[in-house]
Amino acid sequence: MEEQFVKQLLQGDEKAFDEFTKHYRNYLFRVIYSVLQNEKDAEDVLQEVLMKIHGALPRYNGKGLKTWITRIAVNHSIDWKRKIARRKEDSMDDEALKQHASSGKLVELPLLHKETKEAVHRHLDEMPGNYRDVIYAFYIEEKSYKEIASDLNLEVANVKMKLHRGRSWMKKHWKEEDFK
């Protein structure tokens, strides 16, 4: 049955893809849901996974279709989860700044910013070198992603990734009292 699906799909048979979808939809949903633990997100990701599978079929090697589609579903779900986590982290940073600004403490904000900047600068030597340059450029020099990418000869996506990982490293290794 799997070989027949693949053969028909590779020939561009859209009815075969409909049959494929009907056959594997519930299975893929369960796989995705097991990673995301959210029904709405799992439905959204399922649609993306089905399209990804459809586009990737020419690269399928003919061995273990179910294993292959499971790997695609799991990997895409993990990527989705990471993307959502990054968005939440960024929005939490923005929300904290907005709350602080709305509390009428705008005069304190530049002072807090300066103190945080100095604390980051003091502790930069503790940080792994692969994050240090990006963290320094972003927090100390206050450069944009594009500026950092240009200066360090990186893609903007790599800058974002290094900044995210650098922040995670800081949260894990630095104590809050070090910044007061």
GROMACS .gro file of N, CA and C in nm:
model
  540
    1MET      N    1   0.083  -0.120   0.000
    1MET     CA    2   0.000   0.000   0.000
    1MET      C    3   0.087   0.125   0.000
    2GLU      N    4   0.190   0.130   0.086
    2GLU     CA    5   0.279   0.246   0.094
    2GLU      C    6   0.347   0.272  -0.040
    3GLU      N    7   0.398   0.167  -0.101
    3GLU     CA    8   0.467   0.182  -0.229
    3GLU      C    9   0.374   0.238  -0.335
    4GLN      N   10   0.249   0.192  -0.333
    4GLN     CA   11   0.150   0.239  -0.431
    4GLN      C   12   0.121   0.388  -0.410
    5PHE      N   13   0.104   0.431  -0.282
    5PHE     CA   14   0.084   0.573  -0.251
    5PHE      C   15   0.198   0.655  -0.309
    6VAL      N   16   0.318   0.616  -0.277
    6VAL     CA   17   0.436   0.691  -0.318
    6VAL      C   18   0.445   0.698  -0.470
    7LYS      N   19   0.424   0.586  -0.535
    7LYS     CA   20   0.433   0.581  -0.682
    7LYS      C   21   0.332   0.676  -0.745
    8GLN      N   22   0.207   0.670  -0.697
    8GLN     CA   23   0.103   0.757  -0.751
    8GLN      C   24   0.130   0.904  -0.718
    9LEU      N   25   0.178   0.929  -0.597
    9LEU     CA   26   0.207   1.067  -0.556
    9LEU      C   27   0.318   1.128  -0.641
   10LEU      N   28   0.419   1.048  -0.668
   10LEU     CA   29   0.531   1.097  -0.748
   10LEU      C   30   0.489   1.124  -0.892
   11GLN      N   31   0.384   1.059  -0.936
   11GLN     CA   32   0.331   1.083  -1.071
   11GLN      C   33   0.235   1.202  -1.073
   12GLY      N   34   0.216   1.266  -0.958
   12GLY     CA   35   0.131   1.385  -0.950
   12GLY      C   36  -0.016   1.357  -0.932
   13ASP      N   37  -0.052   1.238  -0.890
   13ASP     CA   38  -0.191   1.199  -0.871
   13ASP      C   39  -0.244   1.263  -0.743
   14GLU      N   40  -0.327   1.367  -0.757
   14GLU     CA   41  -0.381   1.438  -0.640
   14GLU      C   42  -0.482   1.353  -0.562
   15LYS      N   43  -0.552   1.263  -0.630
   15LYS     CA   44  -0.644   1.173  -0.559
   15LYS      C   45  -0.564   1.082  -0.465
   16ALA      N   46  -0.446   1.044  -0.509
   16ALA     CA   47  -0.361   0.960  -0.424
   16ALA      C   48  -0.319   1.037  -0.300
   17PHE      N   49  -0.294   1.167  -0.317
   17PHE     CA   50  -0.256   1.247  -0.200
   17PHE      C   51  -0.374   1.261  -0.104
   18ASP      N   52  -0.495   1.274  -0.159
   18ASP     CA   53  -0.614   1.277  -0.074
   18ASP      C   54  -0.628   1.147   0.005
   19GLU      N   55  -0.605   1.035  -0.062
   19GLU     CA   56  -0.611   0.904   0.004
   19GLU      C   57  -0.501   0.892   0.110
   20PHE      N   58  -0.382   0.937   0.073
   20PHE     CA   59  -0.269   0.937   0.165
   20PHE      C   60  -0.305   1.018   0.291
   21THR      N   61  -0.362   1.136   0.268
   21THR     CA   62  -0.401   1.224   0.379
   21THR      C   63  -0.505   1.156   0.467
   22LYS      N   64  -0.607   1.098   0.407
   22LYS     CA   65  -0.710   1.029   0.485
   22LYS      C   66  -0.651   0.915   0.567
   23HIS      N   67  -0.559   0.843   0.505
   23HIS     CA   68  -0.500   0.726   0.570
   23HIS      C   69  -0.410   0.764   0.688
   24TYR      N   70  -0.330   0.871   0.673
   24TYR     CA   71  -0.229   0.905   0.774
   24TYR      C   72  -0.263   1.026   0.861
   25ARG      N   73  -0.370   1.094   0.832
   25ARG     CA   74  -0.405   1.217   0.904
   25ARG      C   75  -0.412   1.197   1.056
   26ASN      N   76  -0.490   1.102   1.101
   26ASN     CA   77  -0.505   1.080   1.245
   26ASN      C   78  -0.373   1.038   1.309
   27TYR      N   79  -0.301   0.953   1.242
   27TYR     CA   80  -0.171   0.910   1.294
   27TYR      C   81  -0.078   1.030   1.310
   28LEU      N   82  -0.066   1.112   1.205
   28LEU     CA   83   0.022   1.229   1.210
   28LEU      C   84  -0.024   1.329   1.317
   29PHE      N   85  -0.156   1.346   1.329
   29PHE     CA   86  -0.207   1.436   1.433
   29PHE      C   87  -0.162   1.390   1.571
   30ARG      N   88  -0.172   1.260   1.599
   30ARG     CA   89  -0.131   1.207   1.730
   30ARG      C   90   0.019   1.229   1.753
   31VAL      N   91   0.098   1.210   1.649
   31VAL     CA   92   0.243   1.232   1.661
   31VAL      C   93   0.271   1.378   1.695
   32ILE      N   94   0.209   1.467   1.620
   32ILE     CA   95   0.231   1.611   1.639
   32ILE      C   96   0.179   1.655   1.776
   33TYR      N   97   0.060   1.608   1.812
   33TYR     CA   98   0.002   1.644   1.942
   33TYR      C   99   0.091   1.597   2.057
   34SER      N  100   0.154   1.483   2.040
   34SER     CA  101   0.241   1.432   2.148
   34SER      C  102   0.359   1.526   2.174
   35VAL      N  103   0.400   1.601   2.074
   35VAL     CA  104   0.509   1.698   2.091
   35VAL      C  105   0.455   1.831   2.142
   36LEU      N  106   0.346   1.880   2.083
   36LEU     CA  107   0.298   2.015   2.112
   36LEU      C  108   0.203   2.024   2.232
   37GLN      N  109   0.129   1.918   2.257
   37GLN     CA  110   0.032   1.915   2.368
   37GLN      C  111  -0.071   2.029   2.358
   38ASN      N  112  -0.106   2.066   2.235
   38ASN     CA  113  -0.205   2.170   2.213
   38ASN      C  114  -0.280   2.135   2.085
   39GLU      N  115  -0.411   2.117   2.097
   39GLU     CA  116  -0.490   2.069   1.985
   39GLU      C  117  -0.491   2.166   1.867
   40LYS      N  118  -0.510   2.294   1.894
   40LYS     CA  119  -0.515   2.393   1.786
   40LYS      C  120  -0.381   2.400   1.713
   41ASP      N  121  -0.273   2.408   1.789
   41ASP     CA  122  -0.140   2.411   1.727
   41ASP      C  123  -0.114   2.284   1.646
   42ALA      N  124  -0.157   2.170   1.701
   42ALA     CA  125  -0.136   2.043   1.631
   42ALA      C  126  -0.211   2.041   1.497
   43GLU      N  127  -0.332   2.097   1.494
   43GLU     CA  128  -0.406   2.106   1.368
   43GLU      C  129  -0.332   2.193   1.267
   44ASP      N  130  -0.282   2.308   1.313
   44ASP     CA  131  -0.208   2.399   1.224
   44ASP      C  132  -0.082   2.331   1.171
   45VAL      N  133  -0.009   2.268   1.260
   45VAL     CA  134   0.116   2.203   1.221
   45VAL      C  135   0.088   2.084   1.129
   46LEU      N  136  -0.022   2.013   1.152
   46LEU     CA  137  -0.058   1.900   1.066
   46LEU      C  138  -0.069   1.945   0.920
   47GLN      N  139  -0.134   2.058   0.897
   47GLN     CA  140  -0.147   2.108   0.759
   47GLN      C  141  -0.010   2.137   0.699
   48GLU      N  142   0.076   2.199   0.777
   48GLU     CA  143   0.211   2.229   0.728
   48GLU      C  144   0.291   2.101   0.702
   49VAL      N  145   0.276   2.004   0.790
   49VAL     CA  146   0.348   1.877   0.774
   49VAL      C  147   0.302   1.805   0.648
   50LEU      N  148   0.172   1.803   0.623
   50LEU     CA  149   0.122   1.738   0.502
   50LEU      C  150   0.179   1.805   0.377
   51MET      N  151   0.187   1.935   0.377
   51MET     CA  152   0.244   2.006   0.262
   51MET      C  153   0.395   1.978   0.251
   52LYS      N  154   0.460   1.971   0.364
   52LYS     CA  155   0.603   1.942   0.365
   52LYS      C  156   0.631   1.801   0.311
   53ILE      N  157   0.549   1.706   0.353
   53ILE     CA  158   0.563   1.568   0.305
   53ILE      C  159   0.541   1.565   0.153
   54HIS      N  160   0.437   1.633   0.109
   54HIS     CA  161   0.406   1.637  -0.035
   54HIS      C  162   0.524   1.692  -0.114
   55GLY      N  163   0.584   1.799  -0.063
   55GLY     CA  164   0.699   1.860  -0.132
   55GLY      C  165   0.825   1.777  -0.124
   56ALA      N  166   0.836   1.696  -0.019
   56ALA     CA  167   0.959   1.619   0.003
   56ALA      C  168   0.953   1.479  -0.060
   57LEU      N  169   0.840   1.439  -0.112
   57LEU     CA  170   0.826   1.304  -0.167
   57LEU      C  171   0.932   1.267  -0.272
   58PRO      N  172   0.973   1.358  -0.359
   58PRO     CA  173   1.078   1.320  -0.455
   58PRO      C  174   1.209   1.276  -0.388
   59ARG      N  175   1.229   1.317  -0.263
   59ARG     CA  176   1.352   1.279  -0.192
   59ARG      C  177   1.334   1.152  -0.107
   60TYR      N  178   1.214   1.098  -0.105
   60TYR     CA  179   1.188   0.976  -0.028
   60TYR      C  180   1.265   0.860  -0.090
   61ASN      N  181   1.335   0.783  -0.005
   61ASN     CA  182   1.422   0.675  -0.055
   61ASN      C  183   1.352   0.540  -0.069
   62GLY      N  184   1.223   0.533  -0.040
   62GLY     CA  185   1.150   0.409  -0.060
   62GLY      C  186   1.158   0.311   0.055
   63LYS      N  187   1.212   0.353   0.168
   63LYS     CA  188   1.225   0.263   0.282
   63LYS      C  189   1.151   0.320   0.402
   64GLY      N  190   1.047   0.253   0.446
   64GLY     CA  191   0.976   0.291   0.568
   64GLY      C  192   0.904   0.424   0.560
   65LEU      N  193   0.798   0.430   0.483
   65LEU     CA  194   0.721   0.553   0.466
   65LEU      C  195   0.672   0.608   0.599
   66LYS      N  196   0.617   0.522   0.682
   66LYS     CA  197   0.561   0.567   0.810
   66LYS      C  198   0.670   0.627   0.899
   67THR      N  199   0.786   0.564   0.900
   67THR     CA  200   0.898   0.617   0.979
   67THR      C  201   0.942   0.753   0.923
   68TRP      N  202   0.946   0.763   0.793
   68TRP     CA  203   0.989   0.886   0.725
   68TRP      C  204   0.893   1.001   0.755
   69ILE      N  205   0.762   0.976   0.742
   69ILE     CA  206   0.666   1.085   0.767
   69ILE      C  207   0.661   1.120   0.916
   70THR      N  208   0.686   1.020   1.002
   70THR     CA  209   0.689   1.047   1.146
   70THR      C  210   0.805   1.140   1.178
   71ARG      N  211   0.920   1.113   1.120
   71ARG     CA  212   1.037   1.198   1.144
   71ARG      C  213   1.010   1.342   1.097
   72ILE      N  214   0.949   1.357   0.982
   72ILE     CA  215   0.915   1.491   0.932
   72ILE      C  216   0.819   1.560   1.031
   73ALA      N  217   0.718   1.488   1.076
   73ALA     CA  218   0.619   1.546   1.168
   73ALA      C  219   0.682   1.586   1.300
   74VAL      N  220   0.765   1.500   1.355
   74VAL     CA  221   0.829   1.530   1.484
   74VAL      C  222   0.923   1.650   1.470
   75ASN      N  223   1.008   1.648   1.368
   75ASN     CA  224   1.103   1.759   1.349
   75ASN      C  225   1.032   1.891   1.327
   76HIS      N  226   0.927   1.891   1.247
   76HIS     CA  227   0.854   2.015   1.221
   76HIS      C  228   0.783   2.062   1.349
   77SER      N  229   0.731   1.970   1.428
   77SER     CA  230   0.665   2.005   1.554
   77SER      C  231   0.764   2.067   1.652
   78ILE      N  232   0.882   2.011   1.659
   78ILE     CA  233   0.986   2.066   1.748
   78ILE      C  234   1.024   2.206   1.702
   79ASP      N  235   1.042   2.224   1.572
   79ASP     CA  236   1.073   2.358   1.519
   79ASP      C  237   0.962   2.458   1.553
   80TRP      N  238   0.839   2.415   1.539
   80TRP     CA  239   0.723   2.500   1.571
   80TRP      C  240   0.727   2.541   1.718
   81LYS      N  241   0.752   2.442   1.803
   81LYS     CA  242   0.756   2.468   1.947
   81LYS      C  243   0.866   2.569   1.982
   82ARG      N  244   0.982   2.554   1.919
   82ARG     CA  245   1.092   2.649   1.941
   82ARG      C  246   1.055   2.789   1.895
   83LYS      N  247   0.991   2.796   1.780
   83LYS     CA  248   0.952   2.926   1.725
   83LYS      C  249   0.854   2.996   1.820
   84ILE      N  250   0.757   2.923   1.872
   84ILE     CA  251   0.660   2.978   1.966
   84ILE      C  252   0.730   3.024   2.094
   85ALA      N  253   0.824   2.944   2.142
   85ALA     CA  254   0.897   2.980   2.264
   85ALA      C  255   0.976   3.110   2.243
   86ARG      N  256   1.038   3.124   2.126
   86ARG     CA  257   1.113   3.247   2.097
   86ARG      C  258   1.020   3.367   2.093
   87ARG      N  259   0.905   3.350   2.031
   87ARG     CA  260   0.808   3.460   2.024
   87ARG      C  261   0.762   3.500   2.164
   88LYS      N  262   0.735   3.401   2.248
   88LYS     CA  263   0.691   3.430   2.385
   88LYS      C  264   0.801   3.505   2.460
   89GLU      N  265   0.925   3.461   2.444
   89GLU     CA  266   1.037   3.526   2.512
   89GLU      C  267   1.050   3.670   2.467
   90ASP      N  268   1.042   3.694   2.337
   90ASP     CA  269   1.053   3.829   2.284
   90ASP      C  270   0.936   3.915   2.330
   91SER      N  271   0.815   3.861   2.329
   91SER     CA  272   0.699   3.940   2.371
   91SER      C  273   0.702   3.966   2.521
   92MET      N  274   0.758   3.873   2.599
   92MET     CA  275   0.770   3.896   2.743
   92MET      C  276   0.866   4.010   2.770
   93ASP      N  277   0.977   4.015   2.695
   93ASP     CA  278   1.072   4.125   2.710
   93ASP      C  279   1.003   4.257   2.676
   94ASP      N  280   0.928   4.260   2.566
   94ASP     CA  281   0.856   4.381   2.525
   94ASP      C  282   0.751   4.419   2.628
   95GLU      N  283   0.677   4.320   2.678
   95GLU     CA  284   0.571   4.346   2.776
   95GLU      C  285   0.629   4.403   2.906
   96ALA      N  286   0.740   4.348   2.951
   96ALA     CA  287   0.803   4.399   3.073
   96ALA      C  288   0.843   4.544   3.055
   97LEU      N  289   0.896   4.578   2.941
   97LEU     CA  290   0.937   4.716   2.913
   97LEU      C  291   0.814   4.807   2.910
   98LYS      N  292   0.705   4.762   2.847
   98LYS     CA  293   0.582   4.841   2.841
   98LYS      C  294   0.524   4.863   2.980
   99GLN      N  295   0.522   4.758   3.061
   99GLN     CA  296   0.469   4.770   3.197
   99GLN      C  297   0.553   4.867   3.278
  100HIS      N  298   0.682   4.858   3.263
  100HIS     CA  299   0.770   4.947   3.336
  100HIS      C  300   0.748   5.091   3.293
  101ALA      N  301   0.734   5.111   3.163
  101ALA     CA  302   0.714   5.246   3.110
  101ALA      C  303   0.579   5.301   3.154
  102SER      N  304   0.476   5.217   3.157
  102SER     CA  305   0.342   5.265   3.195
  102SER      C  306   0.330   5.290   3.345
  103SER      N  307   0.424   5.242   3.422
  103SER     CA  308   0.416   5.262   3.567
  103SER      C  309   0.463   5.400   3.610
  104GLY      N  310   0.505   5.482   3.513
  104GLY     CA  311   0.548   5.617   3.546
  104GLY      C  312   0.693   5.624   3.588
  105LYS      N  313   0.768   5.519   3.568
  105LYS     CA  314   0.907   5.516   3.610
  105LYS      C  315   1.000   5.539   3.491
  106LEU      N  316   0.959   5.626   3.400
  106LEU     CA  317   1.038   5.650   3.279
  106LEU      C  318   1.174   5.711   3.311
  107VAL      N  319   1.184   5.784   3.419
  107VAL     CA  320   1.313   5.845   3.456
  107VAL      C  321   1.412   5.737   3.496
  108GLU      N  322   1.363   5.631   3.561
  108GLU     CA  323   1.451   5.523   3.605
  108GLU      C  324   1.497   5.434   3.490
  109LEU      N  325   1.421   5.430   3.383
  109LEU     CA  326   1.450   5.339   3.273
  109LEU      C  327   1.591   5.356   3.215
  110PRO      N  328   1.634   5.478   3.181
  110PRO     CA  329   1.771   5.491   3.129
  110PRO      C  330   1.877   5.447   3.230
  111LEU      N  331   1.853   5.474   3.358
  111LEU     CA  332   1.948   5.433   3.461
  111LEU      C  333   1.954   5.281   3.471
  112LEU      N  334   1.838   5.216   3.472
  112LEU     CA  335   1.835   5.070   3.476
  112LEU      C  336   1.902   5.012   3.352
  113HIS      N  337   1.875   5.072   3.239
  113HIS     CA  338   1.935   5.026   3.113
  113HIS      C  339   2.088   5.037   3.122
  114LYS      N  340   2.136   5.147   3.173
  114LYS     CA  341   2.281   5.168   3.184
  114LYS      C  342   2.343   5.066   3.281
  115GLU      N  343   2.276   5.043   3.394
  115GLU     CA  344   2.328   4.947   3.492
  115GLU      C  345   2.330   4.805   3.435
  116THR      N  346   2.225   4.768   3.365
  116THR     CA  347   2.219   4.634   3.304
  116THR      C  348   2.329   4.620   3.199
  117LYS      N  349   2.346   4.724   3.121
  117LYS     CA  350   2.448   4.724   3.017
  117LYS      C  351   2.587   4.704   3.080
  118GLU      N  352   2.613   4.775   3.188
  118GLU     CA  353   2.742   4.764   3.257
  118GLU      C  354   2.760   4.624   3.315
  119ALA      N  355   2.653   4.567   3.371
  119ALA     CA  356   2.661   4.433   3.429
  119ALA      C  357   2.688   4.329   3.320
  120VAL      N  358   2.621   4.341   3.207
  120VAL     CA  359   2.645   4.249   3.095
  120VAL      C  360   2.790   4.262   3.052
  121HIS      N  361   2.838   4.383   3.040
  121HIS     CA  362   2.976   4.408   2.998
  121HIS      C  363   3.075   4.343   3.095
  122ARG      N  364   3.049   4.355   3.227
  122ARG     CA  365   3.137   4.297   3.329
  122ARG      C  366   3.144   4.145   3.319
  123HIS      N  367   3.035   4.083   3.280
  123HIS     CA  368   3.027   3.937   3.281
  123HIS      C  369   3.051   3.872   3.145
  124LEU      N  370   3.076   3.951   3.043
  124LEU     CA  371   3.090   3.896   2.908
  124LEU      C  372   3.202   3.793   2.896
  125ASP      N  373   3.310   3.811   2.971
  125ASP     CA  374   3.422   3.717   2.960
  125ASP      C  375   3.384   3.575   3.002
  126GLU      N  376   3.279   3.562   3.083
  126GLU     CA  377   3.235   3.430   3.128
  126GLU      C  378   3.161   3.355   3.017
  127MET      N  379   3.110   3.428   2.920
  127MET     CA  380   3.025   3.371   2.816
  127MET      C  381   3.107   3.301   2.708
  128PRO      N  382   3.054   3.191   2.653
  128PRO     CA  383   3.121   3.125   2.541
  128PRO      C  384   3.142   3.223   2.424
  129GLY      N  385   3.254   3.213   2.359
  129GLY     CA  386   3.291   3.305   2.252
  129GLY      C  387   3.192   3.310   2.136
  130ASN      N  388   3.126   3.198   2.106
  130ASN     CA  389   3.035   3.197   1.992
  130ASN      C  390   2.910   3.283   2.016
  131TYR      N  391   2.880   3.322   2.140
  131TYR     CA  392   2.768   3.411   2.169
  131TYR      C  393   2.815   3.551   2.204
  132ARG      N  394   2.935   3.562   2.256
  132ARG     CA  395   2.986   3.687   2.314
  132ARG      C  396   2.978   3.804   2.216
  133ASP      N  397   3.024   3.786   2.093
  133ASP     CA  398   3.026   3.897   1.997
  133ASP      C  399   2.885   3.947   1.966
  134VAL      N  400   2.791   3.856   1.951
  134VAL     CA  401   2.654   3.895   1.919
  134VAL      C  402   2.590   3.965   2.040
  135ILE      N  403   2.608   3.909   2.158
  135ILE     CA  404   2.553   3.971   2.280
  135ILE      C  405   2.612   4.111   2.299
  136TYR      N  406   2.743   4.123   2.281
  136TYR     CA  407   2.810   4.254   2.296
  136TYR      C  408   2.753   4.354   2.196
  137ALA      N  409   2.743   4.313   2.071
  137ALA     CA  410   2.694   4.404   1.967
  137ALA      C  411   2.549   4.445   1.993
  138PHE      N  412   2.467   4.352   2.040
  138PHE     CA  413   2.326   4.382   2.060
  138PHE      C  414   2.302   4.464   2.186
  139TYR      N  415   2.359   4.422   2.298
  139TYR     CA  416   2.330   4.487   2.425
  139TYR      C  417   2.420   4.607   2.456
  140ILE      N  418   2.546   4.598   2.421
  140ILE     CA  419   2.638   4.706   2.456
  140ILE      C  420   2.642   4.812   2.345
  141GLU      N  421   2.659   4.767   2.222
  141GLU     CA  422   2.666   4.861   2.111
  141GLU      C  423   2.529   4.898   2.056
  142GLU      N  424   2.425   4.826   2.101
  142GLU     CA  425   2.286   4.850   2.063
  142GLU      C  426   2.266   4.850   1.911
  143LYS      N  427   2.325   4.752   1.846
  143LYS     CA  428   2.312   4.738   1.701
  143LYS      C  429   2.190   4.654   1.666
  144SER      N  430   2.140   4.674   1.547
  144SER     CA  431   2.026   4.596   1.498
  144SER      C  432   2.077   4.460   1.450
  145TYR      N  433   1.982   4.369   1.425
  145TYR     CA  434   2.020   4.238   1.372
  145TYR      C  435   2.097   4.252   1.242
  146LYS      N  436   2.048   4.340   1.155
  146LYS     CA  437   2.113   4.359   1.025
  146LYS      C  438   2.255   4.412   1.040
  147GLU      N  439   2.273   4.508   1.129
  147GLU     CA  440   2.407   4.564   1.152
  147GLU      C  441   2.502   4.457   1.205
  148ILE      N  442   2.453   4.377   1.299
  148ILE     CA  443   2.536   4.272   1.357
  148ILE      C  444   2.572   4.169   1.249
  149ALA      N  445   2.472   4.131   1.170
  149ALA     CA  446   2.496   4.033   1.063
  149ALA      C  447   2.603   4.085   0.966
  150SER      N  448   2.592   4.210   0.930
  150SER     CA  449   2.689   4.270   0.839
  150SER      C  450   2.829   4.275   0.901
  151ASP      N  451   2.836   4.321   1.026
  151ASP     CA  452   2.967   4.333   1.094
  151ASP      C  453   3.035   4.198   1.114
  152LEU      N  454   2.956   4.096   1.149
  152LEU     CA  455   3.013   3.966   1.181
  152LEU      C  456   3.010   3.868   1.063
  153ASN      N  457   2.964   3.917   0.949
  153ASN     CA  458   2.956   3.836   0.828
  153ASN      C  459   2.870   3.710   0.852
  154LEU      N  460   2.750   3.734   0.905
  154LEU     CA  461   2.655   3.626   0.934
  154LEU      C  462   2.522   3.657   0.866
  155GLU      N  463   2.437   3.558   0.858
  155GLU     CA  464   2.300   3.577   0.814
  155GLU      C  465   2.221   3.632   0.934
  156VAL      N  466   2.116   3.709   0.907
  156VAL     CA  467   2.033   3.764   1.014
  156VAL      C  468   1.975   3.651   1.099
  157ALA      N  469   1.936   3.542   1.036
  157ALA     CA  470   1.881   3.427   1.110
  157ALA      C  471   1.984   3.371   1.208
  158ASN      N  472   2.111   3.369   1.169
  158ASN     CA  473   2.217   3.320   1.259
  158ASN      C  474   2.235   3.415   1.376
  159VAL      N  475   2.223   3.545   1.351
  159VAL     CA  476   2.233   3.643   1.458
  159VAL      C  477   2.122   3.620   1.559
  160LYS      N  478   1.999   3.603   1.510
  160LYS     CA  479   1.885   3.580   1.599
  160LYS      C  480   1.905   3.453   1.681
  161MET      N  481   1.954   3.347   1.614
  161MET     CA  482   1.975   3.220   1.684
  161MET      C  483   2.082   3.236   1.792
  162LYS      N  484   2.194   3.301   1.759
  162LYS     CA  485   2.302   3.319   1.857
  162LYS      C  486   2.257   3.408   1.972
  163LEU      N  487   2.178   3.510   1.941
  163LEU     CA  488   2.125   3.597   2.045
  163LEU      C  489   2.032   3.520   2.137
  164HIS      N  490   1.946   3.439   2.078
  164HIS     CA  491   1.854   3.357   2.159
  164HIS      C  492   1.932   3.260   2.248
  165ARG      N  493   2.028   3.191   2.190
  165ARG     CA  494   2.107   3.096   2.268
  165ARG      C  495   2.193   3.167   2.373
  166GLY      N  496   2.243   3.284   2.338
  166GLY     CA  497   2.320   3.362   2.434
  166GLY      C  498   2.235   3.404   2.552
  167ARG      N  499   2.111   3.447   2.524
  167ARG     CA  500   2.018   3.484   2.632
  167ARG      C  501   1.989   3.362   2.720
  168SER      N  502   1.967   3.249   2.657
  168SER     CA  503   1.941   3.127   2.734
  168SER      C  504   2.061   3.093   2.822
  169TRP      N  505   2.180   3.108   2.767
  169TRP     CA  506   2.301   3.080   2.844
  169TRP      C  507   2.310   3.176   2.962
  170MET      N  508   2.280   3.303   2.939
  170MET     CA  509   2.287   3.402   3.047
  170MET      C  510   2.187   3.368   3.157
  171LYS      N  511   2.065   3.332   3.119
  171LYS     CA  512   1.962   3.298   3.218
  171LYS      C  513   2.004   3.178   3.302
  172LYS      N  514   2.072   3.086   3.237
  172LYS     CA  515   2.112   2.963   3.306
  172LYS      C  516   2.233   2.985   3.398
  173HIS      N  517   2.328   3.069   3.356
  173HIS     CA  518   2.455   3.081   3.426
  173HIS      C  519   2.473   3.207   3.512
  174TRP      N  520   2.398   3.310   3.485
  174TRP     CA  521   2.414   3.433   3.561
  174TRP      C  522   2.304   3.446   3.663
  175LYS      N  523   2.338   3.499   3.777
  175LYS     CA  524   2.240   3.519   3.883
  175LYS      C  525   2.185   3.660   3.874
  176GLU      N  526   2.059   3.674   3.911
  176GLU     CA  527   1.994   3.805   3.903
  176GLU      C  528   2.065   3.907   3.991
  177GLU      N  529   2.113   3.864   4.106
  177GLU     CA  530   2.179   3.959   4.197
  177GLU      C  531   2.309   4.014   4.138
  178ASP      N  532   2.366   3.946   4.039
  178ASP     CA  533   2.485   3.997   3.972
  178ASP      C  534   2.455   4.125   3.895
  179PHE      N  535   2.328   4.152   3.872
  179PHE     CA  536   2.288   4.266   3.790
  179PHE      C  537   2.222   4.376   3.871
  180LYS      N  538   2.240   4.372   4.000
  180LYS     CA  539   2.181   4.478   4.085
  180LYS      C  540   2.289   4.562   4.147
   0.00000   0.00000   0.00000
